[in-house]
Every structure is written in structure tokens, then in C-alpha cells.
Coordinates of C-alpha atoms and ligand atoms in Angstrom, one line a residue:
M1 CA -24.2 19.7 2.2
K2 CA -22.0 17.7 4.5
S3 CA -20.2 19.0 7.9
L4 CA -16.1 19.7 6.7
Q5 CA -15.7 16.7 9.6
Q6 CA -18.1 14.1 7.5
A7 CA -16.6 15.0 4.3
R8 CA -13.2 14.1 5.7
E9 CA -13.8 10.9 6.8
L10 CA -16.2 10.0 4.0
V11 CA -13.1 10.5 2.0
A12 CA -11.0 8.8 4.1
A13 CA -12.6 5.7 4.3
L14 CA -12.7 5.2 0.6
P15 CA -10.9 2.3 -0.8
A16 CA -7.5 1.5 -2.4
L17 CA -7.0 1.0 -5.2
P18 CA -6.0 -2.7 -5.6
A19 CA -2.7 -4.0 -5.2
A20 CA -0.9 -5.2 -7.9
D21 CA 2.4 -6.9 -8.5
T22 CA 4.6 -3.9 -10.5
P23 CA 8.2 -4.0 -12.1
L24 CA 10.4 -1.6 -9.8
Q25 CA 10.5 0.7 -12.3
D26 CA 7.4 2.0 -12.1
A27 CA 7.0 1.3 -8.5
V28 CA 8.4 4.7 -7.1
G29 CA 5.9 6.3 -5.1
G30 CA 3.3 3.4 -4.3
I31 CA 2.7 1.7 -0.8
L32 CA 3.6 -1.1 0.2
A33 CA 1.2 -3.9 0.0
E34 CA 3.0 -6.4 1.6
P35 CA 6.1 -6.1 3.1
V36 CA 9.9 -7.1 1.9
R37 CA 12.0 -9.2 3.3
T38 CA 15.8 -10.3 1.9
R39 CA 15.8 -13.2 -0.3
L40 CA 19.6 -13.2 0.3
P41 CA 21.5 -12.6 3.7
L42 CA 22.9 -9.2 2.7
P43 CA 25.3 -8.9 1.2
H44 CA 25.0 -12.6 0.3
T45 CA 28.9 -13.6 -0.3
D46 CA 32.2 -12.8 1.3
T47 CA 33.4 -9.5 -0.7
S48 CA 36.7 -7.9 -0.3
A49 CA 35.7 -3.8 0.9
M50 CA 39.6 -2.5 -0.3
D51 CA 41.3 -3.2 -3.4
G52 CA 44.7 -5.6 -3.3
W53 CA 45.3 -9.2 -1.6
A54 CA 43.1 -11.7 -0.6
L55 CA 45.2 -13.6 1.5
A56 CA 45.4 -17.0 3.3
A57 CA 46.9 -18.0 6.1
P58 CA 50.3 -17.4 6.4
R59 CA 53.4 -19.8 6.2
R60 CA 55.8 -19.5 8.8
Q61 CA 58.6 -18.5 6.3
E62 CA 59.7 -15.0 7.0
V63 CA 61.4 -12.4 4.4
G64 CA 63.3 -9.5 6.3
G65 CA 61.4 -11.0 9.7
R66 CA 58.2 -10.2 8.3
L67 CA 55.8 -12.9 7.0
S68 CA 55.1 -13.4 3.3
W69 CA 52.9 -14.5 1.1
Q70 CA 53.3 -16.1 -2.8
V71 CA 51.0 -15.1 -5.5
R72 CA 50.9 -17.6 -8.3
R73 CA 48.2 -17.3 -9.6
P74 CA 46.2 -14.5 -11.7
G75 CA 43.9 -12.4 -9.3
A76 CA 40.0 -10.4 -10.0
E77 CA 39.8 -8.4 -12.8
H78 CA 36.9 -6.8 -11.6
P79 CA 34.1 -7.6 -8.9
G80 CA 32.5 -10.4 -10.6
T81 CA 36.0 -12.5 -11.7
R82 CA 35.1 -15.9 -9.4
L83 CA 38.8 -16.7 -7.4
P84 CA 40.2 -20.1 -6.6
A85 CA 39.5 -21.3 -3.0
L86 CA 43.5 -20.4 -1.8
E87 CA 46.5 -22.6 0.2
A88 CA 48.0 -21.9 3.2
G89 CA 50.9 -19.1 2.5
E90 CA 48.7 -17.8 -0.7
A91 CA 47.6 -14.3 -2.2
I92 CA 45.8 -13.6 -5.1
G93 CA 44.8 -10.2 -6.3
V94 CA 41.3 -9.0 -6.2
V95 CA 39.6 -5.8 -6.5
T96 CA 36.6 -3.5 -4.1
G97 CA 33.3 -5.7 -3.8
S98 CA 35.3 -8.7 -5.3
P99 CA 33.7 -12.5 -3.9
V100 CA 37.3 -13.6 -1.4
P101 CA 38.5 -17.2 -2.1
A102 CA 37.6 -20.1 -0.2
G103 CA 40.4 -19.6 2.2
T104 CA 40.5 -16.1 2.8
V105 CA 41.8 -14.7 6.6
S106 CA 41.9 -11.2 5.6
V107 CA 42.5 -8.7 2.7
L108 CA 45.8 -6.1 2.4
R109 CA 45.1 -3.0 0.5
S110 CA 47.6 -2.6 -2.4
E111 CA 49.0 0.3 -0.7
H112 CA 50.0 -1.8 2.6
S113 CA 51.8 -5.0 0.0
R114 CA 54.7 -4.8 -1.6
L115 CA 55.7 -7.8 -4.0
E116 CA 59.0 -9.0 -4.6
P117 CA 57.7 -9.8 -8.7
T118 CA 59.6 -13.2 -9.5
D119 CA 58.1 -13.2 -13.2
T120 CA 55.2 -11.3 -15.1
V121 CA 51.9 -12.6 -16.1
R122 CA 49.8 -10.9 -18.7
H123 CA 46.7 -10.3 -17.0
S124 CA 45.6 -7.4 -15.2
S125 CA 45.4 -6.7 -11.4
P126 CA 45.0 -4.2 -8.8
E127 CA 48.4 -2.8 -10.0
G128 CA 47.4 -2.5 -13.0
E129 CA 47.3 -5.2 -16.6
R130 CA 50.8 -7.2 -16.2
E131 CA 50.7 -8.4 -13.0
S132 CA 54.3 -10.5 -12.0
T133 CA 54.2 -13.3 -9.4
G134 CA 55.9 -13.0 -6.5
T135 CA 56.1 -12.8 -2.8
L136 CA 54.0 -10.9 -1.3
T137 CA 54.8 -8.8 2.4
A138 CA 52.8 -6.7 4.4
L139 CA 53.9 -3.0 5.9
P140 CA 54.8 -3.2 8.8
E141 CA 52.0 -1.1 10.7
T142 CA 49.4 -2.6 8.4
P143 CA 46.6 -3.6 10.4
D144 CA 45.2 -5.5 7.2
L145 CA 46.8 -9.0 9.0
Q146 CA 43.8 -9.6 11.3
P147 CA 41.7 -11.9 10.5
G148 CA 38.0 -10.4 9.0
R149 CA 40.0 -7.2 8.1
N150 CA 38.8 -5.4 5.0
I151 CA 36.3 -8.6 4.4
R152 CA 32.8 -8.0 4.3
P153 CA 30.9 -10.7 5.5
A154 CA 28.0 -13.0 4.2
G155 CA 24.5 -11.9 5.7
V156 CA 26.6 -9.2 7.9
E157 CA 23.8 -6.5 6.9
A158 CA 21.1 -8.8 7.2
P159 CA 19.9 -12.3 7.0
A160 CA 17.8 -14.1 4.5
G161 CA 13.9 -13.8 5.7
Q162 CA 14.5 -9.7 7.1
E163 CA 11.8 -7.9 7.4
L164 CA 13.5 -4.3 5.6
L165 CA 10.6 -2.8 4.7
A166 CA 6.6 -2.6 6.1
A167 CA 3.2 -2.8 4.6
G168 CA 1.9 0.3 4.1
D169 CA 5.2 2.2 3.3
T170 CA 5.8 4.4 0.6
L171 CA 8.4 3.2 -1.9
T172 CA 10.5 6.4 -1.8
P173 CA 13.4 6.5 -5.0
V174 CA 15.5 4.3 -1.9
R175 CA 13.5 2.4 -0.6
T176 CA 12.8 0.8 -4.7
A177 CA 16.9 0.4 -4.5
V178 CA 16.4 -0.9 -1.1
A179 CA 13.7 -3.9 -2.7
A180 CA 16.1 -4.6 -5.5
V181 CA 18.9 -5.4 -3.7
A182 CA 17.0 -7.2 -1.5
G183 CA 15.6 -9.2 -4.6
Y184 CA 12.7 -8.7 -5.8
D185 CA 11.6 -6.9 -9.4
T186 CA 8.6 -6.8 -9.0
V187 CA 6.9 -5.5 -5.8
R188 CA 3.1 -5.9 -4.7
I189 CA 1.8 -2.1 -4.0
H190 CA -1.2 0.4 -4.6
P191 CA -0.1 1.8 -7.4
V192 CA -0.2 5.6 -7.7
P193 CA -3.3 7.1 -8.7
R194 CA -3.8 8.2 -11.9
V195 CA -5.3 11.6 -11.8
Q196 CA -6.4 14.6 -14.9
I197 CA -7.3 17.3 -14.8
L198 CA -10.2 19.4 -16.4
T199 CA -10.1 23.1 -15.7
T200 CA -13.7 24.8 -16.9
G201 CA -14.2 28.4 -17.8
S202 CA -14.9 30.5 -21.6
E203 CA -13.4 33.4 -19.6
V204 CA -10.2 31.7 -18.5
I205 CA -6.0 32.8 -20.8
S206 CA -3.3 30.7 -20.1
A207 CA -1.0 33.5 -21.1
G208 CA -1.1 37.1 -21.3
L209 CA -3.0 40.4 -19.8
P210 CA -6.3 39.5 -19.2
E211 CA -9.2 41.8 -21.1
P212 CA -12.3 42.8 -18.7
G213 CA -14.2 38.9 -18.8
Q214 CA -10.8 37.6 -18.9
V215 CA -9.1 35.6 -16.5
R216 CA -5.0 34.0 -16.0
D217 CA -5.7 30.3 -14.9
T218 CA -4.5 29.8 -11.3
F219 CA -4.9 25.9 -11.7
T220 CA -3.1 24.6 -14.9
L221 CA 0.4 25.6 -13.6
S222 CA -0.1 25.1 -9.8
L223 CA -2.4 22.0 -10.2
P224 CA 0.4 19.1 -10.9
G225 CA 2.6 20.1 -8.1
M226 CA 0.5 19.6 -5.8
V227 CA -1.4 16.3 -6.9
A228 CA 2.5 15.0 -7.3
D229 CA 2.8 16.2 -3.5
L230 CA -0.5 14.7 -2.5
G231 CA 1.1 11.2 -3.4
G232 CA -1.0 10.8 -7.3
A233 CA 0.2 10.8 -10.6
V234 CA -0.9 13.8 -13.3
T235 CA -1.7 12.3 -16.6
T236 CA -3.4 15.0 -18.6
V237 CA -4.5 19.0 -18.0
T238 CA -7.1 19.9 -20.5
R239 CA -8.8 23.3 -20.6
L240 CA -12.1 23.2 -21.1
D241 CA -14.8 26.3 -22.5
D242 CA -18.1 26.3 -20.1
D243 CA -19.8 23.2 -22.3
V244 CA -21.6 20.6 -21.1
T245 CA -21.0 18.2 -24.5
G246 CA -17.3 18.8 -23.7
L247 CA -17.1 17.9 -20.3
H248 CA -19.5 14.7 -20.5
E249 CA -17.0 13.8 -23.5
E250 CA -13.9 13.7 -21.3
L251 CA -15.3 12.3 -18.2
T252 CA -16.9 9.0 -20.2
A253 CA -14.3 8.4 -21.8
T254 CA -10.9 8.8 -19.0
A255 CA -9.3 6.4 -17.6
A256 CA -8.4 8.1 -14.5
H257 CA -8.3 7.1 -10.9
L258 CA -9.5 10.5 -10.1
V259 CA -10.6 13.7 -12.2
L260 CA -10.0 16.8 -10.7
T261 CA -12.2 19.8 -12.1
T262 CA -11.9 23.2 -11.2
G263 CA -14.7 26.3 -12.0
G264 CA -18.3 25.1 -12.7
T265 CA -19.4 23.9 -9.6
A266 CA -22.1 26.6 -9.3
H267 CA -26.0 26.5 -10.4
S268 CA -25.9 29.3 -12.9
R269 CA -26.1 27.9 -16.2
A270 CA -22.3 28.8 -17.5
D271 CA -21.9 26.2 -14.6
T272 CA -21.5 22.9 -16.4
L273 CA -20.3 20.5 -13.5
R274 CA -23.3 19.5 -12.2
P275 CA -24.9 18.9 -15.9
A276 CA -22.7 16.7 -16.8
L277 CA -22.6 14.8 -14.5
Q278 CA -25.7 13.3 -14.1
R279 CA -25.4 12.8 -18.2
C280 CA -22.9 10.5 -17.5
G281 CA -25.4 9.6 -14.8
A282 CA -22.1 9.6 -12.0
E283 CA -23.1 9.2 -8.4
I284 CA -23.2 12.8 -6.1
L285 CA -20.8 11.4 -3.1
I286 CA -20.6 14.6 -1.7
D287 CA -22.5 18.2 -2.2
S288 CA -20.9 21.2 -0.7
V289 CA -19.4 21.2 2.2
D290 CA -20.4 23.4 5.4
M291 CA -16.5 25.5 5.2
R292 CA -15.7 28.5 4.0
P293 CA -14.0 29.1 1.0
G294 CA -14.6 26.2 -1.0
H295 CA -18.3 25.2 0.1
P296 CA -19.7 24.8 -3.4
V297 CA -16.6 21.2 -4.0
L298 CA -18.1 18.5 -5.5
L299 CA -17.4 14.5 -5.1
A300 CA -19.1 11.6 -7.3
R301 CA -18.5 8.7 -9.1
L302 CA -18.2 8.2 -12.3
P303 CA -19.9 4.2 -13.4
S304 CA -16.4 3.1 -14.6
G305 CA -15.5 3.9 -11.2
T306 CA -13.4 7.4 -12.0
L307 CA -13.7 9.7 -8.6
V308 CA -14.7 13.4 -9.6
L309 CA -13.5 15.6 -6.9
G310 CA -14.6 19.3 -8.6
L311 CA -13.2 22.2 -6.7
P312 CA -14.5 25.4 -7.1
G313 CA -13.9 28.2 -9.6
N314 CA -12.7 31.0 -7.3
P315 CA -9.2 30.5 -6.6
L316 CA -8.7 30.5 -3.0
A317 CA -11.9 28.0 -2.5
G318 CA -10.4 25.8 -5.0
F319 CA -7.0 25.4 -3.1
A320 CA -8.9 25.1 0.4
A321 CA -11.0 22.6 -1.7
L322 CA -8.1 19.9 -2.1
T323 CA -6.3 21.2 0.4
L324 CA -8.7 19.8 2.7
L325 CA -9.8 17.1 0.6
G326 CA -7.5 16.6 -1.5
R327 CA -5.4 14.9 1.1
P328 CA -7.2 12.5 2.6
L329 CA -8.6 11.8 -0.9
L330 CA -5.4 10.3 -2.7
G331 CA -4.4 9.0 0.9
A332 CA -7.2 6.8 0.8
L333 CA -6.6 6.2 -3.0
R334 CA -3.1 4.9 -2.8
G335 CA -3.5 3.1 0.5
V336 CA -1.6 5.5 3.2
P337 CA -2.0 4.2 6.5
A338 CA -4.0 7.3 8.4
P339 CA -0.7 8.0 11.1
E340 CA 1.2 8.9 7.5
C341 CA -1.3 10.8 6.4
A342 CA -1.6 12.7 9.1
E343 CA 0.0 16.0 8.0
V344 CA -1.6 18.8 9.8
F345 CA -0.7 20.6 13.1
T346 CA -1.3 22.3 16.0
A347 CA -0.2 26.0 16.5
S348 CA -1.1 28.8 19.2
A349 CA -3.2 31.9 17.5
G350 CA -0.6 35.0 17.5
E351 CA -3.7 37.1 17.1
D352 CA -8.4 36.7 17.3
L353 CA -8.8 35.0 14.4
E354 CA -13.1 35.7 12.7
P355 CA -14.9 33.2 11.9
A356 CA -16.5 32.6 9.0
R357 CA -20.1 33.5 8.0
R358 CA -21.4 30.4 8.5
G359 CA -19.4 26.7 9.1
Q360 CA -16.2 26.2 9.6
R361 CA -13.7 29.1 7.8
L362 CA -10.4 28.4 6.0
L363 CA -7.8 30.5 6.0
P364 CA -4.8 31.1 5.1
V365 CA -2.1 31.6 8.1
R366 CA 1.8 32.5 8.3
R367 CA 4.0 30.3 11.0
T368 CA 5.6 33.6 12.9
G369 CA 7.5 32.0 16.1
G370 CA 6.4 29.5 17.7
S371 CA 2.2 30.8 16.3
I372 CA 0.0 31.7 13.8
R373 CA -1.3 34.6 12.1
S374 CA -4.0 35.2 8.7
A375 CA -1.3 35.7 6.1
G376 CA -4.1 37.8 4.9
F377 CA -6.1 38.5 1.5
S378 CA -8.2 35.8 2.4
R379 CA -11.2 36.8 -0.1
P380 CA -11.9 33.4 -2.2
H381 CA -10.9 35.7 -5.9
M382 CA -7.5 36.4 -3.5
M383 CA -4.2 34.3 -4.1
R384 CA -1.5 37.3 -2.9
G385 CA -1.7 35.7 0.9
L386 CA -1.4 32.2 0.1
A387 CA 1.7 32.3 -1.9
Y388 CA 3.4 33.1 2.0
A389 CA 1.0 30.9 3.8
E390 CA 1.9 27.6 5.2
A391 CA -1.6 26.4 6.0
F392 CA -5.0 26.4 5.6
A393 CA -6.2 26.9 9.4
V394 CA -10.1 25.6 10.2
I395 CA -11.5 28.2 12.3
P396 CA -14.4 26.9 13.9
P397 CA -18.0 29.0 13.9
R398 CA -16.9 30.7 17.6
G399 CA -13.6 32.1 16.4
I400 CA -10.8 32.0 17.9
Q401 CA -9.3 34.0 20.5
T402 CA -5.3 34.6 20.7
G403 CA -3.7 31.8 22.3
E404 CA -6.1 29.2 21.2
P405 CA -5.1 26.2 19.7
V406 CA -6.1 26.1 15.7
T407 CA -5.9 23.4 13.4
C408 CA -3.3 23.4 10.1
H409 CA -3.5 21.9 7.2
P410 CA -0.9 22.5 5.0
V411 CA -0.6 23.8 1.8
P412 CA 0.6 20.9 -1.1
G413 CA 3.2 21.2 -2.6
H414 CA 4.7 24.2 -0.9
H415 CA 7.3 23.5 1.5
L416 CA 8.1 26.7 2.9
P417 CA 12.2 26.8 5.1
P418 CA 11.6 27.0 8.8
H419 CA 12.1 30.6 8.7
P420 CA 10.1 31.6 5.3
R421 CA 10.7 34.6 3.5
R422 CA 9.1 37.7 4.7
A423 CA 6.4 38.5 2.2
P424 CA 7.4 41.9 0.2
W425 CA 5.2 43.7 1.6
D426 CA 6.4 43.0 5.4
D427 CA 7.5 45.7 7.2
Ligands
LIG501 N1 -25.6 32.9 -6.8 C1 -24.8 32.2 -5.8 N2 -23.6 32.7 -6.4 C2 -22.3 31.8 -6.3 C3 -22.4 31.1 -4.7 C4 -23.4 31.1 -4.1 O1 -23.2 30.2 -3.2 N3 -24.9 31.5 -5.0 N4 -21.3 31.2 -4.6 C5 -20.1 31.3 -4.8 C6 -18.7 30.4 -4.6 S1 -18.8 30.7 -2.7 C7 -17.9 30.4 -5.6 S2 -16.8 29.3 -4.6 C8 -18.3 30.1 -7.4 C9 -17.8 28.7 -6.8 O2 -17.7 29.2 -8.5 P1 -17.9 28.0 -10.1 O3 -16.9 27.1 -8.9 O4 -18.8 27.3 -10.1 O5 -16.9 28.4 -10.8 P2 -16.8 29.6 -11.7 O6 -18.0 30.5 -11.5 O7 -16.6 28.8 -12.7 O8 -15.7 30.5 -11.4 C10 -16.0 31.0 -10.1 C11 -14.4 32.1 -10.7 O9 -13.8 31.5 -10.4 C12 -12.8 32.4 -11.9 N5 -11.7 31.2 -12.4 C13 -12.7 29.7 -12.4 N6 -11.7 29.1 -13.1 C14 -10.6 29.9 -12.7 C15 -9.3 29.5 -13.3 N7 -9.2 28.5 -14.3 N8 -8.7 30.6 -13.0 C16 -9.2 31.5 -12.1 N9 -9.9 31.8 -12.0 C17 -10.9 30.9 -12.3 C18 -14.1 32.7 -12.7 O10 -13.6 33.2 -14.2 C19 -14.7 33.5 -12.1 O11 -15.0 34.4 -11.4 O12 -19.8 30.6 -7.2 C20 -19.8 31.7 -6.8 N10 -21.2 32.2 -7.3
MOO502 O1 -16.2 28.3 -2.1 MO1 -16.6 30.0 -2.3 O2 -16.3 31.9 -0.7 O3 -16.8 29.3 -1.0 O4 -15.0 31.1 -3.0

């Protein structure tokens, strides 16, 4: 038996999955093992921010007292068109995102321009399929003649070699796009752990009203979302009868980094986890933790290196064990640096909170105002209180008095708004 603190320290110290170069499309959710630096300046070339005209320095010819430019050549058909250099007094059509040609001073947006046609040539332009060559003037009030106007200069966002993402950062969907913009096709990440879920119990049913001797399954529906919130990717969810051979076969065949089992952690003849692990030659790393509920939780390492976290079958016990050990365990496998892993918060007790008979008590709590209170219905076989609880509070053996600070661990996947809806049974 380990103390809760010993167990959490042990799982948090497990080595991260080895980092690997991973195509960006497979890398979302991974933790960067190396920083991402720009491989080019951002943007890498001067581009237009508007549909309109790239203007060279004007010649001193004026039309009706205004500056003018000559349009002699077809403009950009799309943002990929590369345009020839401009001579003084020349303008050429550009679209948003076009690299502006050498010699451009500013970009005049199309709605601030007027073109006096001299000829019509067939090609696309900001004004449509047919573009005229001719003399271009700008509306008097336009600010677009200021040098640099409507040009996104190369390197304005970042020079080449700038660190944009740090080692240890989670590759969120947006950060994956940032890595692509920085010029990467692959990134070096600690991969997202593959998690296989095995629920045991011949009495567990997945549909309909349970007969005496049956129980509706609480884990198959909830664990995938909770695991996803902890940063794992669930590969398969399988329900097994209380059969050591079936469980042993699944454990020897698994390709997961982590197997989560539910039920069968105790010592009765119906409990299959320990005999199955023994048959596999597994090393037991944690054999029960001094906490209630959830004390029969078990952590083992298979000869293949795959870890097995055995959650107790009582629903509240299973969820408590996943909350307290699953978060640091998956965080360690993912290579999450400790601060990002620490979602734990401290709140003041809004009432006296009773301890467990033995060890640390894990109590579902709700936040009301600035303090926390028991969510109620906290027996290990109950689920009702947890439906409106945002965290498990850790109550030490001496109990907690009103006003004392309490350490709380958010329930994975259970993101409640700051002012959660009241439970249906609140008055
Ligand atoms: N003699 C002792 N008996 C028990 C002890 C003990 O110390 N000595 N500890 C109790 C505690 S505490 C717990 S927790 C459970 C641990 O049990 P197991 O992990 O072996 O789980 P099972 O026996 O398979 O099931 C326990 C309970 O949970 C229900 N269950 C199981 N799976 C599901 C599921 N998917 N969905 C809903 N409910 C599930 C199952 O029907 C049982 O009622 O052992 C105590 N006994
Ligand atoms: O884990 Mo049991 O209370 O400890 O349900």
C-alpha cells in the first residue's frame, strides 16, 4: 500500500514516451520535444494586403491636378502570380496576398482608383476578366499613396530563426498551423499515448433496464472522453466477462502504451486482474493506495513495457482513482512539464468535511461562491453527486474545518461553467 502522495510521485516520475519526428497532420495533441523556429522570415516576401494596384514612384505628370500611373501590362491573376519589376510611373494589378513587384512604393486599393482606358487586353485583373491598359489615378482622399501602405513587409511578423513554440508546449490545433507557417512538415514530439480500455464484469450490461445481478455500465461511456481530456487517445473499448484467460489474451496482444481496466481489482474469486497480470509476468508498481474510495487501484508494467492502470469497479472509486493518478500518469507519458500538469486548485471549505475511516478521503465537491461543499451522494457505488461535482477534494485523516483550505483535483472531461447549473434536487 502506498500513500496518495507516494503514488502520485511515482506515476509523475515515469519516463515520457520517446520523441519521434511526426507528420504535422498526426501531431495534434503531442508535446514538442524541440522548439519550433521560423525557417523563413514571416511573411517571407513583401505581399499586398488589398486587391488593387501596386504603384511605383509616380512620374511628375498630373491628370487634372492629380498624380497618375501608366498600366501597361497584365496584373496578377491570383496570389501566386509573380509580377515583373515596375518602372517609375508604372502601376500593375495585384490581389490580396500577391507578392508585390520590385519597385512598388504602395498598394492602391481598387475602390480608391480610377482607370482611364486606352486599350483593352484579355486577362484577369482586380476589376474582372478584361483589363484595360491606361492611365490610373487615385481618389483625392485616399491614404494609399503613403509609402508602404497596404504592403505586408517580409519579416514583419518574425525574422528567420525566431522561436515561435517552446519545447514542452502542447501542439494544439492552432500551434500545429503555426508550425506549418514556420515551414515545418514534421515536428519532433512525444506522441499522444494510445490507451486501450478494458471493462470487466459479467454483471455489466450496456443497454436496457438491469435485472437483479446486473448493473448498467458507467465506464464505457465516460472513460473515452475523460482520457481524451487527459491527453490520451483511446484506441479500443472492450467489455470482458470475469474471465482471467480473456483478460490475459487482451493484455498480451495489446499495442497500447497504457491499458485502463475497470473492475476486478480486489481479491475475490471473481476478480481477474491480479491473476491475469501474474500470468503475463507483469511487474506491480502500485498495489493499492491509502485513499477512500479507490484504494484497490493498481498499476503494473507488462513485459512489453505497456502500463496497466487497474481502476476499481465501484464507479466513484474508479473515477476518483483516474482523477488522482490518471492525470499525472498520462502527463508523464506525454512529457508534459510539471507546471502544465498541475490543474489542482485550492479552495476554502464552506462547511466541515468529514474524513474517511482510513487514509485520504476523495470527496466530490461543488464550488459555491468562493468556497467548496460536498456534492453529496459520495458512497463508492453512487454517481449522482459526481454529476454536479467539479472536483475531488482531498480530505486528510484529521478532517477539514469550515474556512480551511482544501486541495481539489478537477474531474477529467467535466468542464463546468464558473456558475454551474444547480442540481435538480437543489431548493
Ligand atoms: N472483502 C472485501 N471486499 C471488498 C473490498 C475489500 O477491501 N475487501 N473493497 C471494496 C472496494 S472499496 C472496492 S472499490 C471494490 C473493488 O472491486 P473491484 O475492482 O474488484 O470491482 P468489482 O468487484 O468487479 O466490482 C465492484 C462493484 O462495481 C460494480 N461495477 C464493476 N464494473 C462496473 C461498470 N463498468 N459499471 C458500473 N458498475 C460496475 C460491480 O457491479 C460491483 O458492484 O471491492 C470492494 N469489496
Ligand atoms: O474503492 Mo472502494 O471505496 O475504496 O469503493
